[in-house]
Tab-separated table of N, CA, C and O in Angstrom:
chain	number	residue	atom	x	y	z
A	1	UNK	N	-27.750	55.185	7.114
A	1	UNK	CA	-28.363	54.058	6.450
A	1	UNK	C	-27.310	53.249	5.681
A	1	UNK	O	-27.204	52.025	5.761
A	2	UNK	N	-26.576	54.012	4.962
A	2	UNK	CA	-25.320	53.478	3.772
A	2	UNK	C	-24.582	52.521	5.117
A	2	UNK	O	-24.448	51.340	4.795
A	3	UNK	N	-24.040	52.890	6.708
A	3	UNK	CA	-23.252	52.308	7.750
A	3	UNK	C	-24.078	51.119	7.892
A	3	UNK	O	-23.604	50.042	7.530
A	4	UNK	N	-25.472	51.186	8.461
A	4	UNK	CA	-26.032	50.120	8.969
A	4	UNK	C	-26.281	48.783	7.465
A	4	UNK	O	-26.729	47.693	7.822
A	5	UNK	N	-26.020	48.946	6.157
A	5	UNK	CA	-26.353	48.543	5.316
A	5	UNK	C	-24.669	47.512	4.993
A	5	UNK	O	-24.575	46.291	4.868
A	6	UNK	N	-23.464	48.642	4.932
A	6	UNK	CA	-22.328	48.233	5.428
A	6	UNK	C	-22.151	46.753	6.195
A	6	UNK	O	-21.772	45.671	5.747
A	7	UNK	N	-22.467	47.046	7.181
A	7	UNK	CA	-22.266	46.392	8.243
A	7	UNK	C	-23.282	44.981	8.102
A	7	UNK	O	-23.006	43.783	8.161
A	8	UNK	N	-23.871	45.314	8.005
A	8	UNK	CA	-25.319	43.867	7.443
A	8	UNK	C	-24.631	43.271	6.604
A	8	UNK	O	-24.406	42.092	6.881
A	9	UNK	N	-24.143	43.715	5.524
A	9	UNK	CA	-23.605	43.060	3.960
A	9	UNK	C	-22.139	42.319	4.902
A	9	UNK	O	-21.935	41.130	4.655
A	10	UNK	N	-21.310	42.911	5.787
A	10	UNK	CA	-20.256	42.386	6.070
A	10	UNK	C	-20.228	41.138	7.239
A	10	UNK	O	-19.461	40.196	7.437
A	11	UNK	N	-21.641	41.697	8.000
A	11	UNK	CA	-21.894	40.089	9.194
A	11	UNK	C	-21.947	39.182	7.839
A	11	UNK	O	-21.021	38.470	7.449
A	12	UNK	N	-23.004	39.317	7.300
A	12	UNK	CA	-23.562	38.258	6.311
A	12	UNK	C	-22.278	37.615	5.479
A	12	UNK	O	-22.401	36.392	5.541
A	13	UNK	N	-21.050	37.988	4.697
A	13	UNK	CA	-19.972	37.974	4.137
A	13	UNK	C	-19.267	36.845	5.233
A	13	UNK	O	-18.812	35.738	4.945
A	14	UNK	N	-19.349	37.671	6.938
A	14	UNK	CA	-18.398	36.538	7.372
A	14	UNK	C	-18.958	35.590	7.904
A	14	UNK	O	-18.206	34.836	8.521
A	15	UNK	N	-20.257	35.287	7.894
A	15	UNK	CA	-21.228	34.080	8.526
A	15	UNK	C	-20.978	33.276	7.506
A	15	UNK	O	-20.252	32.287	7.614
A	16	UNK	N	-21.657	33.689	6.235
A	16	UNK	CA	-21.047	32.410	5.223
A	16	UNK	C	-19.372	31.963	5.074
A	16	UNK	O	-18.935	30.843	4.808
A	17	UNK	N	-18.808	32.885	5.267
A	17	UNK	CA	-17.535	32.137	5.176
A	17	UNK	C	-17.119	31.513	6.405
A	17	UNK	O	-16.198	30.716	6.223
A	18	UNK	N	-17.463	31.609	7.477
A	18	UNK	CA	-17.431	30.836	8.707
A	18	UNK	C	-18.153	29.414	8.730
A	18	UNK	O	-17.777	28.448	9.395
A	19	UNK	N	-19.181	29.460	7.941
A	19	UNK	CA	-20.139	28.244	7.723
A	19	UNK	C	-19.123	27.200	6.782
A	19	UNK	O	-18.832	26.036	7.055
A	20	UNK	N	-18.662	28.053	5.522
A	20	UNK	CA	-18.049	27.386	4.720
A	20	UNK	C	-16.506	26.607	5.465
A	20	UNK	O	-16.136	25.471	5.170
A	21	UNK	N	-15.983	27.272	6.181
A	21	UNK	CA	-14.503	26.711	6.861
A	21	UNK	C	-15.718	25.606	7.861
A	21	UNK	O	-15.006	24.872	8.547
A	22	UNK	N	-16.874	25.364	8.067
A	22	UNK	CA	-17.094	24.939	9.128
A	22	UNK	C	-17.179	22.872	8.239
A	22	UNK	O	-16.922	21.734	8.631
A	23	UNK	N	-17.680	23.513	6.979
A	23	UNK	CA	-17.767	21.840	6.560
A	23	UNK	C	-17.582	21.652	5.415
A	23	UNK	O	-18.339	21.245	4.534
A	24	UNK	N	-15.640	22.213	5.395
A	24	UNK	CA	-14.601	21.422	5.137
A	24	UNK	C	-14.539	19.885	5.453
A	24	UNK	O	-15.342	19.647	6.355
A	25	UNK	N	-13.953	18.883	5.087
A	25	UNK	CA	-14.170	17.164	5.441
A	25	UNK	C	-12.726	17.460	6.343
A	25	UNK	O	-11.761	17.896	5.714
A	26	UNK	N	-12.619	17.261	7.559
A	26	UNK	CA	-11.152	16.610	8.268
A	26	UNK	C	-10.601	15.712	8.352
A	26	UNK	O	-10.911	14.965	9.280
A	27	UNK	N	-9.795	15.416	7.683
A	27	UNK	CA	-8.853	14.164	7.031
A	27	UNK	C	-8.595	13.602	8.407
A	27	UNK	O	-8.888	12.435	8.149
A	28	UNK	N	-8.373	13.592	9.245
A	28	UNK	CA	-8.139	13.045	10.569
A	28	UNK	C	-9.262	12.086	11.240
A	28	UNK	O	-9.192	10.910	11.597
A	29	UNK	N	-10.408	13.101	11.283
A	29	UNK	CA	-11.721	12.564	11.740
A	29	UNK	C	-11.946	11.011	10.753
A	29	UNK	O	-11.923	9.863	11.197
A	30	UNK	N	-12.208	11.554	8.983
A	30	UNK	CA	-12.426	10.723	7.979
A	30	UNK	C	-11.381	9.276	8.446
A	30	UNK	O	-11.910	8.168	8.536
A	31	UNK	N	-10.067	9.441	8.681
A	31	UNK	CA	-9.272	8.422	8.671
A	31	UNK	C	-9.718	7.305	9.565
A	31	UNK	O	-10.025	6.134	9.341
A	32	UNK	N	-9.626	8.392	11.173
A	32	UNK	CA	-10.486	7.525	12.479
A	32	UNK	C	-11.551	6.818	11.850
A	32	UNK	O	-11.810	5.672	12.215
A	33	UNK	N	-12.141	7.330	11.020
A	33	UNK	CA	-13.869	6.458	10.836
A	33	UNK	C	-13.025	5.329	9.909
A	33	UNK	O	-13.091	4.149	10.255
A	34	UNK	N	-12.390	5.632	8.962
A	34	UNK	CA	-11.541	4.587	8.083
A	34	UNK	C	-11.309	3.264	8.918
A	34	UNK	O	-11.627	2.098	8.683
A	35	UNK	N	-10.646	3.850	9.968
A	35	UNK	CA	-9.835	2.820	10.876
A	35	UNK	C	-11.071	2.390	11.598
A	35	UNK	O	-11.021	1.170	11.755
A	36	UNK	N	-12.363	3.004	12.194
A	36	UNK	CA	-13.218	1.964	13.095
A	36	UNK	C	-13.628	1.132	12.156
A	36	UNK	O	-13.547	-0.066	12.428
A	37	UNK	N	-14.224	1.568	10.685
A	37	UNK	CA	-14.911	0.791	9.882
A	37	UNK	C	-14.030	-0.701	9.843
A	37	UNK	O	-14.547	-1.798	10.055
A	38	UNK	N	-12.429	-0.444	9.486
A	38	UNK	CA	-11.574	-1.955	9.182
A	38	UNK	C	-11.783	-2.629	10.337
A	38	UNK	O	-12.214	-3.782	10.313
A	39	UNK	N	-11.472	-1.917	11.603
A	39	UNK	CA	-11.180	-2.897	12.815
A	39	UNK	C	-12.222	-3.592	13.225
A	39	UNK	O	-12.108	-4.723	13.697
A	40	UNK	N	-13.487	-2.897	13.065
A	40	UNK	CA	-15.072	-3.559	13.295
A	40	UNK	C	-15.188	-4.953	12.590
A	40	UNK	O	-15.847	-5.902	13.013
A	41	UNK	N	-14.153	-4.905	11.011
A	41	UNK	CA	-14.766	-5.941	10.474
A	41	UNK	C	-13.462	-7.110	10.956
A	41	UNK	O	-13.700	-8.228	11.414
A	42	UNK	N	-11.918	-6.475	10.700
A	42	UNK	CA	-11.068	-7.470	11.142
A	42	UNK	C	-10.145	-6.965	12.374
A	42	UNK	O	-10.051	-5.738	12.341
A	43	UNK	N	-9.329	-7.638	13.611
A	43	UNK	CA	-8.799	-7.170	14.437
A	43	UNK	C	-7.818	-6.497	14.530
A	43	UNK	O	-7.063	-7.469	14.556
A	44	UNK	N	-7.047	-5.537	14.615
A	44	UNK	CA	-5.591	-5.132	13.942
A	44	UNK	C	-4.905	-5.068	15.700
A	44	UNK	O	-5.396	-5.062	16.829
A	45	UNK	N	-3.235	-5.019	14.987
A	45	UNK	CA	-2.665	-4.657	16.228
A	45	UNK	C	-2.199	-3.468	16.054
A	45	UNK	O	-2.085	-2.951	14.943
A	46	UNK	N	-1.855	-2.865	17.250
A	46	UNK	CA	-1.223	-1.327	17.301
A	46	UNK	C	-0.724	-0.809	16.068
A	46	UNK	O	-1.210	0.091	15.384
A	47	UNK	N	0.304	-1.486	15.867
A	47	UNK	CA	0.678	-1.308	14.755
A	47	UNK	C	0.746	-1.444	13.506
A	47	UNK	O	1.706	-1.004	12.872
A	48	UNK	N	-0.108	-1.980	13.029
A	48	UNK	CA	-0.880	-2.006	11.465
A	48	UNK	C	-2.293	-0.662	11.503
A	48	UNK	O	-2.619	-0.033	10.497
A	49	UNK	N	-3.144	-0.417	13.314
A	49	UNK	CA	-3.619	0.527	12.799
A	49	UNK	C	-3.303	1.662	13.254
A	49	UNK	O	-4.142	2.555	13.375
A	50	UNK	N	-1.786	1.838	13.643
A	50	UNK	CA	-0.901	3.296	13.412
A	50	UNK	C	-0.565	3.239	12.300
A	50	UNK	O	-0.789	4.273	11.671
A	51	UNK	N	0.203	1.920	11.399
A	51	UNK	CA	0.561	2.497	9.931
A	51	UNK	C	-0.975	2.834	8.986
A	51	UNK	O	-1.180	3.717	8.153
A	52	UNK	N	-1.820	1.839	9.460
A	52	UNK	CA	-3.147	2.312	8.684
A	52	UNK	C	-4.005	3.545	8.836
A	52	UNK	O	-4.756	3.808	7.896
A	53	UNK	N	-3.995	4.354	9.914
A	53	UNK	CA	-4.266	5.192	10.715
A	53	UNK	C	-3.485	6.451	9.656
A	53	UNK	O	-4.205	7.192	8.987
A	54	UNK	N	-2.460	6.531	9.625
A	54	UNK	CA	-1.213	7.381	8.651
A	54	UNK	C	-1.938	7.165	7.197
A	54	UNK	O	-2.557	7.988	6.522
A	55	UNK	N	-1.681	5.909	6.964
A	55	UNK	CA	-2.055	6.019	5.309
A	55	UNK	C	-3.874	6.682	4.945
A	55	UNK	O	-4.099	7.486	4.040
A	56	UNK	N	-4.594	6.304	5.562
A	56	UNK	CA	-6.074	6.934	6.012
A	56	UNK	C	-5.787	8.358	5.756
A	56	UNK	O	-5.769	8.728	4.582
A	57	UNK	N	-5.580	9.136	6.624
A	57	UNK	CA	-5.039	10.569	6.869
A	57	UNK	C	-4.600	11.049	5.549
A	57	UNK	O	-5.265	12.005	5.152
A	58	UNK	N	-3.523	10.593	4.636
A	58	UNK	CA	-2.875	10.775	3.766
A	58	UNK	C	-3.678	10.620	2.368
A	58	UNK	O	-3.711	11.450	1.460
A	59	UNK	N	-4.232	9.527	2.407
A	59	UNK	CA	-5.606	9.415	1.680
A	59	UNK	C	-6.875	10.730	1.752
A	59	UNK	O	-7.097	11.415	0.754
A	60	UNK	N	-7.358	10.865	2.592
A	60	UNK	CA	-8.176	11.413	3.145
A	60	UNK	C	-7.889	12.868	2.778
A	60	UNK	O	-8.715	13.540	2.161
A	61	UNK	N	-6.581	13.391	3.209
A	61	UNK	CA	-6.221	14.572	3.054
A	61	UNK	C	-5.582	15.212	1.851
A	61	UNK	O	-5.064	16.328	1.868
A	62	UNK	N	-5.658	14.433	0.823
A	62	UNK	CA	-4.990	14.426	-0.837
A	62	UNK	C	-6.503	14.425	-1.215
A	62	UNK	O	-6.817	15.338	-1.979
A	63	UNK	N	-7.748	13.375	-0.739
A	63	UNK	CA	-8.623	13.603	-1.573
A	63	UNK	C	-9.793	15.017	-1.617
A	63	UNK	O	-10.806	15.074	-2.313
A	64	UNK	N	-9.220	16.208	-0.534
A	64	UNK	CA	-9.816	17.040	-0.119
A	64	UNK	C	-9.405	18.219	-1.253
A	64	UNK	O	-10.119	19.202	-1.452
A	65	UNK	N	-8.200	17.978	-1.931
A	65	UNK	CA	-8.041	18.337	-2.923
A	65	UNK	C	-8.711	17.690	-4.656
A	65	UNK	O	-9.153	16.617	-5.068
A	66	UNK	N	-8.430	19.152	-5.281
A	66	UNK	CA	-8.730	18.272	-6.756
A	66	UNK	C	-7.802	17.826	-7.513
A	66	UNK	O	-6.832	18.434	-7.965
A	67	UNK	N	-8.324	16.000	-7.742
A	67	UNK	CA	-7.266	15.379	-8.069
A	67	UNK	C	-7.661	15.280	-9.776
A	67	UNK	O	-8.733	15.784	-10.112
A	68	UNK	N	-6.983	14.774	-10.607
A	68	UNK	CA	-6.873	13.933	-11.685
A	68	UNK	C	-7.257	12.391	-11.443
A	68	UNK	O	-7.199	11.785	-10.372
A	69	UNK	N	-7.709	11.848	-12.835
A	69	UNK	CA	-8.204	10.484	-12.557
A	69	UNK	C	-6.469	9.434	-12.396
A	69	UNK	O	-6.290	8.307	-11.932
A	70	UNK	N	-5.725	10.180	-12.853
A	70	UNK	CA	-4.493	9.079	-12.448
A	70	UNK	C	-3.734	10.349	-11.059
A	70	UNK	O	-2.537	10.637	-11.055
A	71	UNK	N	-4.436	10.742	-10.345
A	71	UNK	CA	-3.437	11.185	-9.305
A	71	UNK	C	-4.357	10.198	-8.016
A	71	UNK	O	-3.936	9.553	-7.056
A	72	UNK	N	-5.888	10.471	-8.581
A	72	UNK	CA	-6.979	9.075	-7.473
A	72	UNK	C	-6.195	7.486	-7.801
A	72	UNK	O	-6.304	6.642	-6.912
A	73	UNK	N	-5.777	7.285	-8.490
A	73	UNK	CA	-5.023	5.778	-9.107
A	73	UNK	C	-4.183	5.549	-7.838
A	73	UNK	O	-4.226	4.680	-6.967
A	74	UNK	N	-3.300	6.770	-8.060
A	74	UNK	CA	-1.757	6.538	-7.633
A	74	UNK	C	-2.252	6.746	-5.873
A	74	UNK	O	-1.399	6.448	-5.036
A	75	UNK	N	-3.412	7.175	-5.460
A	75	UNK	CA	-3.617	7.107	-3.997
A	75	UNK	C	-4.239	5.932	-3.845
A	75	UNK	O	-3.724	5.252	-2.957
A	76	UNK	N	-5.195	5.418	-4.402
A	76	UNK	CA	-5.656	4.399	-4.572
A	76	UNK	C	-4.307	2.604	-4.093
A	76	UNK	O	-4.318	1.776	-3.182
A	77	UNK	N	-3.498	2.808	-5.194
A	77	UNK	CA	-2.615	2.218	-4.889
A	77	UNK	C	-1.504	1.827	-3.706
A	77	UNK	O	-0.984	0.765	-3.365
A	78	UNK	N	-1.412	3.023	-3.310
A	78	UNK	CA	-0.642	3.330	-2.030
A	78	UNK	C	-1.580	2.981	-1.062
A	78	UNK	O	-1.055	2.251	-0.221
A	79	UNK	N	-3.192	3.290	-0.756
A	79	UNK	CA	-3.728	2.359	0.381
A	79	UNK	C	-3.636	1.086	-0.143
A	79	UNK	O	-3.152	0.328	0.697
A	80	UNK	N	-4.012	0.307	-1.620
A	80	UNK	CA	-3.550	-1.525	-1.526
A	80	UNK	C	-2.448	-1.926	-0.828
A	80	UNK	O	-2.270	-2.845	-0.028
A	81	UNK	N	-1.569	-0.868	-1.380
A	81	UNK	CA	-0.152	-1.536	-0.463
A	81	UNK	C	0.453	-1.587	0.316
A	81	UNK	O	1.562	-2.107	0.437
A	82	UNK	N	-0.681	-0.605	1.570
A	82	UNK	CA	-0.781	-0.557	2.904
A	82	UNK	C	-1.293	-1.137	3.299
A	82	UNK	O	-1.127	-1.324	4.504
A	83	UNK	N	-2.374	-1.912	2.533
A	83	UNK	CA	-3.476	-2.917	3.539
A	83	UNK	C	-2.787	-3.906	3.307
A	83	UNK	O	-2.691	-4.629	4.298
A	84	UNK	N	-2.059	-4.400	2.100
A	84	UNK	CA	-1.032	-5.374	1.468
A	84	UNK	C	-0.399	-5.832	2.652
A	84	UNK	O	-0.633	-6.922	3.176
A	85	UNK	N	0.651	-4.727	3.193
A	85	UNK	CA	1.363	-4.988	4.137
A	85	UNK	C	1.402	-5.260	5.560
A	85	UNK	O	2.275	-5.722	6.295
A	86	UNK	N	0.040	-4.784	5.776
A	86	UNK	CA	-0.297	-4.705	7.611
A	86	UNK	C	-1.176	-5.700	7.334
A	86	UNK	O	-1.470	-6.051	8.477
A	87	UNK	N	-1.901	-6.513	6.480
A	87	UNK	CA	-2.449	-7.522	7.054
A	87	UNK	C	-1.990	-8.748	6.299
A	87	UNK	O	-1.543	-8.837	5.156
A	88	UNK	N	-2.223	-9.732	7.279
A	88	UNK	CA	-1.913	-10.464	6.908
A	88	UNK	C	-3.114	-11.338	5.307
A	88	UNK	O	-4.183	-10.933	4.852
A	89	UNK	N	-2.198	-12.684	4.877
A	89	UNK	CA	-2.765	-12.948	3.728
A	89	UNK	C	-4.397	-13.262	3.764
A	89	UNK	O	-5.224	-12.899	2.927
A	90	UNK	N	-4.666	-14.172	5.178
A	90	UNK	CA	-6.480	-14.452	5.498
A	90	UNK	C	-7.005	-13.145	5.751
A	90	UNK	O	-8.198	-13.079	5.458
A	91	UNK	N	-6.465	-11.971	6.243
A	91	UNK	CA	-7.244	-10.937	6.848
A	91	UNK	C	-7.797	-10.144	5.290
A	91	UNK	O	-8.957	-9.765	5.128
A	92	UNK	N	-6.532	-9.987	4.087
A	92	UNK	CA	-6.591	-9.299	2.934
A	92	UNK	C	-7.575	-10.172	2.598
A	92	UNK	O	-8.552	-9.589	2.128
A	93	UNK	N	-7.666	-11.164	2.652
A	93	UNK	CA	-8.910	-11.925	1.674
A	93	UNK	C	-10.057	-12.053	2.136
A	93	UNK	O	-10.971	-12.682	1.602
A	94	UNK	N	-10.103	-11.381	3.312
A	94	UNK	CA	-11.470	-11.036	4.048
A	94	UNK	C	-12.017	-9.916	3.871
A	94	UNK	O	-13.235	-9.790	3.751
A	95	UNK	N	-11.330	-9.123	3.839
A	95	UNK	CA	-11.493	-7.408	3.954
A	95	UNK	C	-11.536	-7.231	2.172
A	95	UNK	O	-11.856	-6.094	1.826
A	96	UNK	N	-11.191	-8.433	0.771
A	96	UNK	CA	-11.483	-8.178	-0.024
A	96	UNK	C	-12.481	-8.889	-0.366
A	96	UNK	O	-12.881	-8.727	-1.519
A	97	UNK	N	-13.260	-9.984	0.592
A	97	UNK	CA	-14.334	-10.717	0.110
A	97	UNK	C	-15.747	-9.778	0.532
A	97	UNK	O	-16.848	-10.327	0.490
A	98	UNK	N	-15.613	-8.255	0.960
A	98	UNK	CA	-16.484	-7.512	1.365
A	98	UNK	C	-16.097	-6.454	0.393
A	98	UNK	O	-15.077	-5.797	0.601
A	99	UNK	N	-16.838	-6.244	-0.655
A	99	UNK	CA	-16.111	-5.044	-1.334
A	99	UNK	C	-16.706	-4.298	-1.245
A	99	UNK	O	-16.148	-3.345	-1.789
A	100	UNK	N	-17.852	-3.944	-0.772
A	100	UNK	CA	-18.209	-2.885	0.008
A	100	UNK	C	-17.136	-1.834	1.007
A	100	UNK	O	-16.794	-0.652	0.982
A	101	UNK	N	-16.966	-2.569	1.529
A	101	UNK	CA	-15.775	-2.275	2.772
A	101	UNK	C	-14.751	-1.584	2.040
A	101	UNK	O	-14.667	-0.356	2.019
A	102	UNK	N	-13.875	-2.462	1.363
A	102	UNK	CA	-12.728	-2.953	0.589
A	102	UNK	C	-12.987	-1.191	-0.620
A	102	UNK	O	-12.271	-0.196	-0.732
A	103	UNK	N	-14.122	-1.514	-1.183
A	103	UNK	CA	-14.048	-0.288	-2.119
A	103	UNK	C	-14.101	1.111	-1.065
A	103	UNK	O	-13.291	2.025	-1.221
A	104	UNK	N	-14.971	1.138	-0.175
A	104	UNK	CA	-15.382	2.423	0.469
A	104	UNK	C	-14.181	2.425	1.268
A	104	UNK	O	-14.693	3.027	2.211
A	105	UNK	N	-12.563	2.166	1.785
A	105	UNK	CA	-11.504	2.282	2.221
A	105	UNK	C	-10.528	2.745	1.143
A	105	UNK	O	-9.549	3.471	1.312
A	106	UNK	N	-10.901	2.279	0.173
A	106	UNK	CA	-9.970	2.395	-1.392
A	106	UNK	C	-10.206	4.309	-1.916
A	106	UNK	O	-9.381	5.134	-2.310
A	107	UNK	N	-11.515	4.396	-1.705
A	107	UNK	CA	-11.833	5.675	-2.264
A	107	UNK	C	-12.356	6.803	-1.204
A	107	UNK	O	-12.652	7.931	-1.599
């Protein structure tokens, strides 16, 4: 009885922890959705959404950790000055005249 009781307590032990590794957030997946959400609204080329694609990821995968309210700042910042740079000046003032968008890419 004590074996079969064992063994129950230990499936159960690794089902939840299998559940728990199961929905973890994947910074990869999160980024991709990052990147359909921008491109849906403005067009990018290869290469603004490979560098945006990177900064997403990097974002994404810092916020899976626990941050401080100035360590969210300092990521925060680093996507402005990625979107800063890959788009151009009409595209930034599009993608900030939706701040919907604009905030839910930021955070």
């Amino acid at each position: 009885m004590k074996k079969i009781f064992a063994i129950l307590s230990l499936l159960l032990a690794f089902s939840i922890s299998a559940n728990a590794q199961e929905t973890a957030p994947n910074p990869n997946k999160a980024a991709n959705a990052d990147l359909a959400k921008l491109t849906q609204f403005i067009p990018l080329g290869e290469t603004a959404k490979k560098n945006l694609v990177d900064a997403f990821y990097n974002k994404n995968k810092a916020l899976t950790q626990p941050l401080t309210a100035e360590d969210k700042s300092i990521v925060k910042t680093q996507i402005e000055n990625e979107l800063s740079s890959n788009l151009s000046q009409e595209q930034l003032q599009k993608l900030k005249s939706n701040t919907k968008l604009y905030e839910a890419l930021l955070n």
